[in-house]
Coordinates of C-alpha atoms and ligand atoms in Angstrom, one line a residue:
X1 CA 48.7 34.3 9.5
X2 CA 47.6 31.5 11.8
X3 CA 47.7 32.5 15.6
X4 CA 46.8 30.4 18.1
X5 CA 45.5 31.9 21.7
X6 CA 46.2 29.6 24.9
X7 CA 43.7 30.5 27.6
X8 CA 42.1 28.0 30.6
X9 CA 41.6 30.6 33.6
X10 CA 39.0 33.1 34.7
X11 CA 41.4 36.5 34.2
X12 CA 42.9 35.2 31.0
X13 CA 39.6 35.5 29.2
X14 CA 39.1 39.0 30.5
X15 CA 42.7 39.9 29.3
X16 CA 41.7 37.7 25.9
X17 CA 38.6 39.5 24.8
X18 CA 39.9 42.9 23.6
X19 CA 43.5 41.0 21.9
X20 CA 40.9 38.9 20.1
X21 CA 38.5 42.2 19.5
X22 CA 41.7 44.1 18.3
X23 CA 42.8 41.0 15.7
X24 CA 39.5 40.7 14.5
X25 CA 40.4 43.8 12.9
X26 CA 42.9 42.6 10.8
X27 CA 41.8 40.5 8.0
X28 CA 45.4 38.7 7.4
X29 CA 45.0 37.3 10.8
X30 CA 42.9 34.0 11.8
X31 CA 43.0 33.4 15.4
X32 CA 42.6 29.6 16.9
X33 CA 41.2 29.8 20.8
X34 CA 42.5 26.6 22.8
X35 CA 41.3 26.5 25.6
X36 CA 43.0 24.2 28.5
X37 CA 40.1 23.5 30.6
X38 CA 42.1 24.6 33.8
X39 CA 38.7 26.3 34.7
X40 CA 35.9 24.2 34.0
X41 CA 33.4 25.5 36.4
X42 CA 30.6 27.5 34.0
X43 CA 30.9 30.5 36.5
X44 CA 34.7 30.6 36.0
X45 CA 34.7 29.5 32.0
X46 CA 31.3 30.0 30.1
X47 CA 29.9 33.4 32.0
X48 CA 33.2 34.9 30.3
X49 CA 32.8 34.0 26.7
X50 CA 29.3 35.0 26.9
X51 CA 29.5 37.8 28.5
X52 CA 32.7 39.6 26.7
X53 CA 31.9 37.8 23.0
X54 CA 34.9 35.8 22.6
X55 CA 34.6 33.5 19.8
X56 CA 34.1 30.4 20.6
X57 CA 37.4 28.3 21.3
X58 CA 39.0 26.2 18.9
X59 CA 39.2 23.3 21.0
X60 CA 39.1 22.7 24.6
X61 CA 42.0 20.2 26.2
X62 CA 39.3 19.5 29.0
X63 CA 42.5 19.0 31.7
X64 CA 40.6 20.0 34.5
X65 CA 41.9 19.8 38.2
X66 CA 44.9 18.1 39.6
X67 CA 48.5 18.6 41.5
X68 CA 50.3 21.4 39.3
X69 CA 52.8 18.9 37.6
X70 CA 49.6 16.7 36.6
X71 CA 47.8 19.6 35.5
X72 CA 50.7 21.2 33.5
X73 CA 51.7 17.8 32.2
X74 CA 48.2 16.8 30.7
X75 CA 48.1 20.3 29.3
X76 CA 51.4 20.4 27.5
X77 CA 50.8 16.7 26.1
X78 CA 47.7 18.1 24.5
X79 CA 48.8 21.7 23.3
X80 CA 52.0 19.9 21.5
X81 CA 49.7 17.2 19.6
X82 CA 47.4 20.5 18.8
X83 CA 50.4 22.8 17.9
X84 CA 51.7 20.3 15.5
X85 CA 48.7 19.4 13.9
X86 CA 47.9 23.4 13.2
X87 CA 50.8 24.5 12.8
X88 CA 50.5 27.7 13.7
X89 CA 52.7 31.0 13.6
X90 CA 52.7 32.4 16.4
X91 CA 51.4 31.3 20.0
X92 CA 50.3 33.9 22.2
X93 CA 49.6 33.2 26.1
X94 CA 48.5 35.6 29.5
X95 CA 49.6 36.3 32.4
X96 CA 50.7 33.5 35.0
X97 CA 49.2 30.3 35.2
X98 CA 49.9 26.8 34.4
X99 CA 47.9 27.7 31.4
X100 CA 50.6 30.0 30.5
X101 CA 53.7 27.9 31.4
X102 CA 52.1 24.9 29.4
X103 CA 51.5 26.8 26.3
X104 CA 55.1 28.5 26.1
X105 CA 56.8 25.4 27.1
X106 CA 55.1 23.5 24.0
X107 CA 55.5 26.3 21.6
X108 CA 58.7 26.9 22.6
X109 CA 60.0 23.4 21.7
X110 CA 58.3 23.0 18.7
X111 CA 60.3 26.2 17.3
X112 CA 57.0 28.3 17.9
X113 CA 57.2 31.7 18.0
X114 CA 55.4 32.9 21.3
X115 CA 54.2 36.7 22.2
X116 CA 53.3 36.9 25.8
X117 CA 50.8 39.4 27.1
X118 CA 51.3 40.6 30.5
X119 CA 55.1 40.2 30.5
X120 CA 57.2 41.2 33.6
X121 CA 55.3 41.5 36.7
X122 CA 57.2 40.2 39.5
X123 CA 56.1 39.5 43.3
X124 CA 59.7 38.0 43.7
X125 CA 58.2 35.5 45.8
X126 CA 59.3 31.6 44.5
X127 CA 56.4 30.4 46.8
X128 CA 54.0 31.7 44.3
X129 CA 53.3 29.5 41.7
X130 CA 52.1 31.8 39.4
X131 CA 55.8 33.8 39.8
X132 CA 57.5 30.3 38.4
X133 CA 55.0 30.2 35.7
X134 CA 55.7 34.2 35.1
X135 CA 59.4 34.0 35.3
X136 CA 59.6 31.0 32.9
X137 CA 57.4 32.3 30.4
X138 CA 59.4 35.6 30.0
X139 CA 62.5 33.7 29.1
X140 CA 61.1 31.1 26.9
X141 CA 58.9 34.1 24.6
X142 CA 60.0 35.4 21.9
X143 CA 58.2 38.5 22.5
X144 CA 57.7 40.2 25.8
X145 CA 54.3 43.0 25.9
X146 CA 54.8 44.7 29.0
X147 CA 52.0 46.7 30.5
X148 CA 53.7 48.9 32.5
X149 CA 57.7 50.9 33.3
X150 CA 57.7 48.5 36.4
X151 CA 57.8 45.6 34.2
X152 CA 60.3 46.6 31.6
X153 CA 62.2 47.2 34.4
X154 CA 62.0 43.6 35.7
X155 CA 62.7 42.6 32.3
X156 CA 65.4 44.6 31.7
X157 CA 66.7 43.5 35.3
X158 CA 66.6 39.6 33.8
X159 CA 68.5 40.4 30.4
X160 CA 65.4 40.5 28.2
X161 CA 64.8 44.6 27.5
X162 CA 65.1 43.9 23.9
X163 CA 62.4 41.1 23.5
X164 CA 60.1 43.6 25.5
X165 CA 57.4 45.9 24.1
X166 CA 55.6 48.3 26.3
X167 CA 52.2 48.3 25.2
X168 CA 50.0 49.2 27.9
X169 CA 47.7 47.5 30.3
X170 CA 45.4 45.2 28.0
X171 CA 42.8 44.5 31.0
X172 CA 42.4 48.4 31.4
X173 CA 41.4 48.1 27.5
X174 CA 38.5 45.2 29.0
X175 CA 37.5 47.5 31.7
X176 CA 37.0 50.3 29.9
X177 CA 35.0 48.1 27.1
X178 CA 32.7 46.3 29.8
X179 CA 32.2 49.2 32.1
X180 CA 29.4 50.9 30.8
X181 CA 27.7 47.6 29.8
X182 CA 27.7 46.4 33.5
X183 CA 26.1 49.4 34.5
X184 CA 23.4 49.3 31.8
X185 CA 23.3 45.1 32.3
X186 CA 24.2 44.0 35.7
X187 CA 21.7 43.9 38.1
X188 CA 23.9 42.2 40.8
X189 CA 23.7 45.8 43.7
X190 CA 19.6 44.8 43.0
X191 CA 19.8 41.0 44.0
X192 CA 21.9 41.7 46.7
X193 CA 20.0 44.3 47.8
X194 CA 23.4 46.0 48.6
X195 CA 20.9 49.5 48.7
X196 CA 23.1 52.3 49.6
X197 CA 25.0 51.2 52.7
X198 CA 28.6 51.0 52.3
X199 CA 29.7 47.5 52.0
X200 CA 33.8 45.6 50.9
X201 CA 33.8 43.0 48.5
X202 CA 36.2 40.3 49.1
X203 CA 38.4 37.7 46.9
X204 CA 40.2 34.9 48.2
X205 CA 41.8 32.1 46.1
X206 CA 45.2 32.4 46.3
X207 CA 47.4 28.7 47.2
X208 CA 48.7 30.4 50.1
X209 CA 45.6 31.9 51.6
X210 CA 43.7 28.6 51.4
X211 CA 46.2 26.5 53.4
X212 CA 45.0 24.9 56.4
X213 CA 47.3 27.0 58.2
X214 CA 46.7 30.2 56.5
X215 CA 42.9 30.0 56.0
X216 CA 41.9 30.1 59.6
X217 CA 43.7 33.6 59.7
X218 CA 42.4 34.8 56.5
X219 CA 39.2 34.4 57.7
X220 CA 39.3 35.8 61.6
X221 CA 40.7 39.4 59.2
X222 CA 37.2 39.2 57.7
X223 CA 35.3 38.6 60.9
X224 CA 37.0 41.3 62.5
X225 CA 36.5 44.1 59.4
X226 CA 32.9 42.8 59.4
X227 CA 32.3 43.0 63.0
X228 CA 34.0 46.4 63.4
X229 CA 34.4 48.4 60.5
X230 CA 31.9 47.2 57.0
X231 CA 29.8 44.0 55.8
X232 CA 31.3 42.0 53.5
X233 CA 30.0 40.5 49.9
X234 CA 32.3 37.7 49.3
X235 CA 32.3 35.8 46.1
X236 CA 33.9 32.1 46.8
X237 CA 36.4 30.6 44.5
X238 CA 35.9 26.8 44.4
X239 CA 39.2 26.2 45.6
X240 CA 38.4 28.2 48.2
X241 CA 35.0 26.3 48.5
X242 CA 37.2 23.4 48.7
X243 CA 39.3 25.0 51.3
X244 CA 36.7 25.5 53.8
X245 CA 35.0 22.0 53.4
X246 CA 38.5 20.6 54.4
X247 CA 40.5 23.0 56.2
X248 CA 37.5 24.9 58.7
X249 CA 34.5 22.4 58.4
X250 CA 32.9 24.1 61.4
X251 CA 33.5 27.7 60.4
X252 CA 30.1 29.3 59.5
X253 CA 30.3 32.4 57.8
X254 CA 29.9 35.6 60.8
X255 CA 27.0 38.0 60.7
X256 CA 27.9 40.6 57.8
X257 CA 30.1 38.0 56.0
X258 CA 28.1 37.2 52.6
X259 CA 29.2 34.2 50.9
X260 CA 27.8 34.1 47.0
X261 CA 28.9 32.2 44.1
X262 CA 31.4 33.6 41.8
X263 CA 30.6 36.2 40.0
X264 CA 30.7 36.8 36.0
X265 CA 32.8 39.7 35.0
X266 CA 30.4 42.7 34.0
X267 CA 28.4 41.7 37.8
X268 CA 31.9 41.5 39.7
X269 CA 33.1 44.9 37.5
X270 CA 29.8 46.4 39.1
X271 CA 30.5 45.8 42.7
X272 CA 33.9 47.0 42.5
X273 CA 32.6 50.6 41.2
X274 CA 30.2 50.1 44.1
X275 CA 32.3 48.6 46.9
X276 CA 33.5 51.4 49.4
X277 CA 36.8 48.9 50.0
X278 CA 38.2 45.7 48.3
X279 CA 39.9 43.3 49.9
X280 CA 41.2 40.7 48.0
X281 CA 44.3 38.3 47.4
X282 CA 43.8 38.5 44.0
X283 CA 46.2 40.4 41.0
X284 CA 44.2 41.6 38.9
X285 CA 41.4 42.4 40.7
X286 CA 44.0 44.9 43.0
X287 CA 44.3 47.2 39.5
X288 CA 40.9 47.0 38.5
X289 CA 40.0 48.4 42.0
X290 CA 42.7 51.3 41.5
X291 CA 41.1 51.6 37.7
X292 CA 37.5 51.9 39.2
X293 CA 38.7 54.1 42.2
X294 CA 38.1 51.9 44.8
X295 CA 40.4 51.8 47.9
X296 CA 42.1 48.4 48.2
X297 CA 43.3 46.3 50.6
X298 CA 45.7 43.1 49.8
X299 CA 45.7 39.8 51.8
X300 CA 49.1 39.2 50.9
X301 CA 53.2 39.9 51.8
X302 CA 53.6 41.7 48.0
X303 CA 52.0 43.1 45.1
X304 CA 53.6 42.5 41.5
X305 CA 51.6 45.9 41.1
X306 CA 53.9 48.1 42.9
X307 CA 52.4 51.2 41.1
X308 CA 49.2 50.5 43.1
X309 CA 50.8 51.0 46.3
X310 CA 53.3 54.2 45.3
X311 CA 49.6 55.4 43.6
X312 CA 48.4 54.9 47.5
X313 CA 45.5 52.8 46.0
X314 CA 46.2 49.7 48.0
X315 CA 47.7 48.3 51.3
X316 CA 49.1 45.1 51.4
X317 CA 48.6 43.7 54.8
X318 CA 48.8 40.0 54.9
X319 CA 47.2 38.4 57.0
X320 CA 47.5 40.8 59.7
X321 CA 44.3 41.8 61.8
X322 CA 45.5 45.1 63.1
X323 CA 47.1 46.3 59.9
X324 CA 43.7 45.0 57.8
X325 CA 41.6 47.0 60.3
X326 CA 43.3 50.2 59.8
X327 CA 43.5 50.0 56.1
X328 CA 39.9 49.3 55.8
X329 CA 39.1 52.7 58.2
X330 CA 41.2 54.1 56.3
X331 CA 39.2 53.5 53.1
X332 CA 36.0 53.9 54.6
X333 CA 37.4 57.6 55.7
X334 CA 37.4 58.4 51.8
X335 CA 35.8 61.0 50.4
X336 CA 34.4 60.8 46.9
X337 CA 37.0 62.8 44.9
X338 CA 40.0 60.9 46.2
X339 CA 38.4 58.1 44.3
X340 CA 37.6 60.0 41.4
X341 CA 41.2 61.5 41.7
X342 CA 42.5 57.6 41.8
X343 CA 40.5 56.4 39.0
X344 CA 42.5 59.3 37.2
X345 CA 46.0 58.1 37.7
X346 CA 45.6 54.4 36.8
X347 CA 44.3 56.0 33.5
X348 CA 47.8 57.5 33.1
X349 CA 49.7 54.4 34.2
X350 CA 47.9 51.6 32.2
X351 CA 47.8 53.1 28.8
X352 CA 45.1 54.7 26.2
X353 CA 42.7 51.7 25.9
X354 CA 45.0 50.7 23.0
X355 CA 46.8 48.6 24.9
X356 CA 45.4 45.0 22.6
X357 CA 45.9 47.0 19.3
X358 CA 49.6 47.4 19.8
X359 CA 49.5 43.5 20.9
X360 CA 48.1 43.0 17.9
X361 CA 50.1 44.6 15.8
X362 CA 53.7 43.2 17.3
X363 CA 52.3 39.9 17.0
X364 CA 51.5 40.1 13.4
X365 CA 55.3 41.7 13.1
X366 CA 56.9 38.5 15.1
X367 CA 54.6 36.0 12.9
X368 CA 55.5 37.5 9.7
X369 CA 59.4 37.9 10.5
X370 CA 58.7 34.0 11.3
X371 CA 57.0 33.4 8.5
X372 CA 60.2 36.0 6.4
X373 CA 62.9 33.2 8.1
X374 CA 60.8 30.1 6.6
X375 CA 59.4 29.1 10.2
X376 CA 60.1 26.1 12.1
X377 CA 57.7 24.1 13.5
X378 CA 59.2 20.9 14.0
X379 CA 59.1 18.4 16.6
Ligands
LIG401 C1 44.5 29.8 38.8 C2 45.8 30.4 38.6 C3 45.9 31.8 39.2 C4 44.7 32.7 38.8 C5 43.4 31.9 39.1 C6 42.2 32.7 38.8 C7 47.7 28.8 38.5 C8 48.8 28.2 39.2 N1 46.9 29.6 39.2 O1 44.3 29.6 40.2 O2 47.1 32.5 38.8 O3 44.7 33.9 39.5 O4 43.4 30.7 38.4 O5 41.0 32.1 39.3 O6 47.4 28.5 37.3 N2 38.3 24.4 40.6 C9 37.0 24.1 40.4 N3 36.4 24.6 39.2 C10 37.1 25.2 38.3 C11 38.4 25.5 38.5 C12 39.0 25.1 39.6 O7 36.4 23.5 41.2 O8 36.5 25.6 37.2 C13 39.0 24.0 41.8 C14 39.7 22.7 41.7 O9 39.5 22.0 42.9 C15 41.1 23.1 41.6 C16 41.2 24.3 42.4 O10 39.9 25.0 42.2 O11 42.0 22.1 42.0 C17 42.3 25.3 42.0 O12 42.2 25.5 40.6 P1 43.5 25.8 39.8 O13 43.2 25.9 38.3 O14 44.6 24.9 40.2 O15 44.0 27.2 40.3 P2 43.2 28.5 40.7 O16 43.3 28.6 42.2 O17 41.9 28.7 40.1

């Protein structure tokens, strides 16, 4: 059975490694990695295949940067000429990026089965690209593996409960491989000489937190937290990078604002343990917070991770300062077994760590009922 795995962005490898892990273990599989080249940066690409052992990919499409209809254009030219040449039978893609959209788009057409991991989170904000690229893979798969109830239900809400699988959370499967080697490995509390003093770490990358008319406010919230509350470790996106060359030339980053490079996965997994608050923009990194215990704190209107908030492991704030500054107090308040107690429920919510096996094994059912019904890769 020939499966071929569409990745190109920095949390689609995390959510890849344990799928591929969990395949590995069955001989009648052979997996085929493409990779897009959405990321290209070694901190946002190479640090991840290295430092989870994912084979190497198959092929990269080397797309690299440009507006989303250029980007997703160049990559679904290039998947379709590799899908047709392979012949795969099954495609499987993750989560929500152009990445995603590209590779069930090109499957889809060529009469492709496609499984998609991370099915059925919803923000239900159209602004979002990534909610496009989420809402339009769900209806082009064949084969929905949900991680949580929240997203059956969105599925079910759209018509598509019986394409859907509820398998569990596959990135709580790559936290719970990769935590205990980034506390043996990671040496990244060391080199910051982070010591014991309580400090937030801090993600921004989103499309709408780097406008020139969002930035500015994103980053007087930091100055404020940092100034009145907790110093901040801030690993910077290149788009956000970008962002500040263009948007905030004069900004210089405040006293007890630390801008680093981005971070490879088992050093960012470590800070999180560490960090007495995350603030952040980001999706995943909200659950792996509530997975690790930490408090956290969203830059943003929504979360397509309700759970997280009804958990009362995250505020979503925005970009308000008021509401930011009380969340973070709030978090800073903590006592140990409120974390502890936190770290518990995401446990129960995100599955058994055997979240990729059951991936695994629904895949290999849709490829071989493909395979059963003669298949149909065509153009
Ligand atoms: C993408 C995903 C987002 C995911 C995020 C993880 C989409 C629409 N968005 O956002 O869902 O959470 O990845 O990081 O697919 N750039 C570099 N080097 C790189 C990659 C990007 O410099 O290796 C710069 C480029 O200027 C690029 C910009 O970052 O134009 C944005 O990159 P892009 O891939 O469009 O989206 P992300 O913001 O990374």
């Amino acid at each position: 059975m020939r499966l071929v795995q569409i990745v190109g962005a920095r949390p689609q490898f995390i959510k890849l490694a344990p799928v591929s892990r969990a395949l590995a273990c069955h001989p009648e599989a052979a997996e085929l990695i493409v990779h897009t080249g959405q990321h290209y940066d070694p901190q946002l690409s190479q640090v991840f295949f290295d430092s989870l052992a994912i084979p190497p990919p198959a092929v990269n499409l080397e797309v690299g940067s440009g507006t989303h209809a250029q980007q997703t254009a160049a990559m679904l030219e290039r998947i379709e000429a590799y899908l047709l040449a392979e012949r795969p039978d099954a495609v499987i893609v993750y989560g929500d990026t152009n990445s995603t959209l590209a590779g069930a788009l090109a499957a889809a057409k060529l009469h492709i089965p496609v499984a998609h991991v991370e099915a059925g989170l919803r923000s239900f904000n159209r602004r979002m690209p990534e909610e496009l690229n989420r809402v339009t893979t769900d209806h082009l798969a064949d084969l929905l593996l949900a991680p949580t109830d929240a997203a059956m239900q969105n599925l079910a809400a759209e018509g598509l409960a019986a394409r859907a699988q509820q398998v569990g959370d596959v990135m709580y499967d790559a936290l719970l491989s990769s935590i205990a080697v980034a506390r043996d490995r990671s040496r990244v509390l060391e080199q910051l000489q982070l010591g014991a003093r309580p400090f937030g770490l801090v993600t921004v990358h989103r499309a709408d937190s780097t406008t020139a008319a969002q930035l500015p406010a994103v980053l007087a919230v930091l100055e404020r937290i940092a100034a009145a509350v907790v110093p901040l470790v801030f690993p910077v996106h290149p788009r956000t990078r970008a962002a500040l060359r263009s948007c905030a030339p004069q900004w210089r980053a405040p006293q007890g604002v630390r801008l680093i490079e981005p971070l490879g996965p088992l050093d960012m997994l470590r800070l999180t343990e560490a960090a007495a608050v995350v603030i952040t923009d980001s999706g995943g990194l909200q659950k792996e917070a509530f997975m690790l215990g930490a408090p956290c704190v969203t830059l943003r209107a929504e979360t397509e991770w309700t759970e997280t908030l009804t958990a009362g492991a995250n505020c979503v704030v925005g970009h308000e300062v008021s509401a930011a500054l009380a969340a973070v107090q709030r978090a800073l308040a903590e006592a140990l077994p409120t974390r502890v107690a936190r770290a518990r429920r995401a446990a129960a919510l995100y599955g058994d760590g055997q979240a990729a096996e059951r991936c695994a094994q629904q895949i290999l059912a849709l490829a071989a009922r493909e395979r059963g019904a003669g298949g149909a890769a065509a153009p």
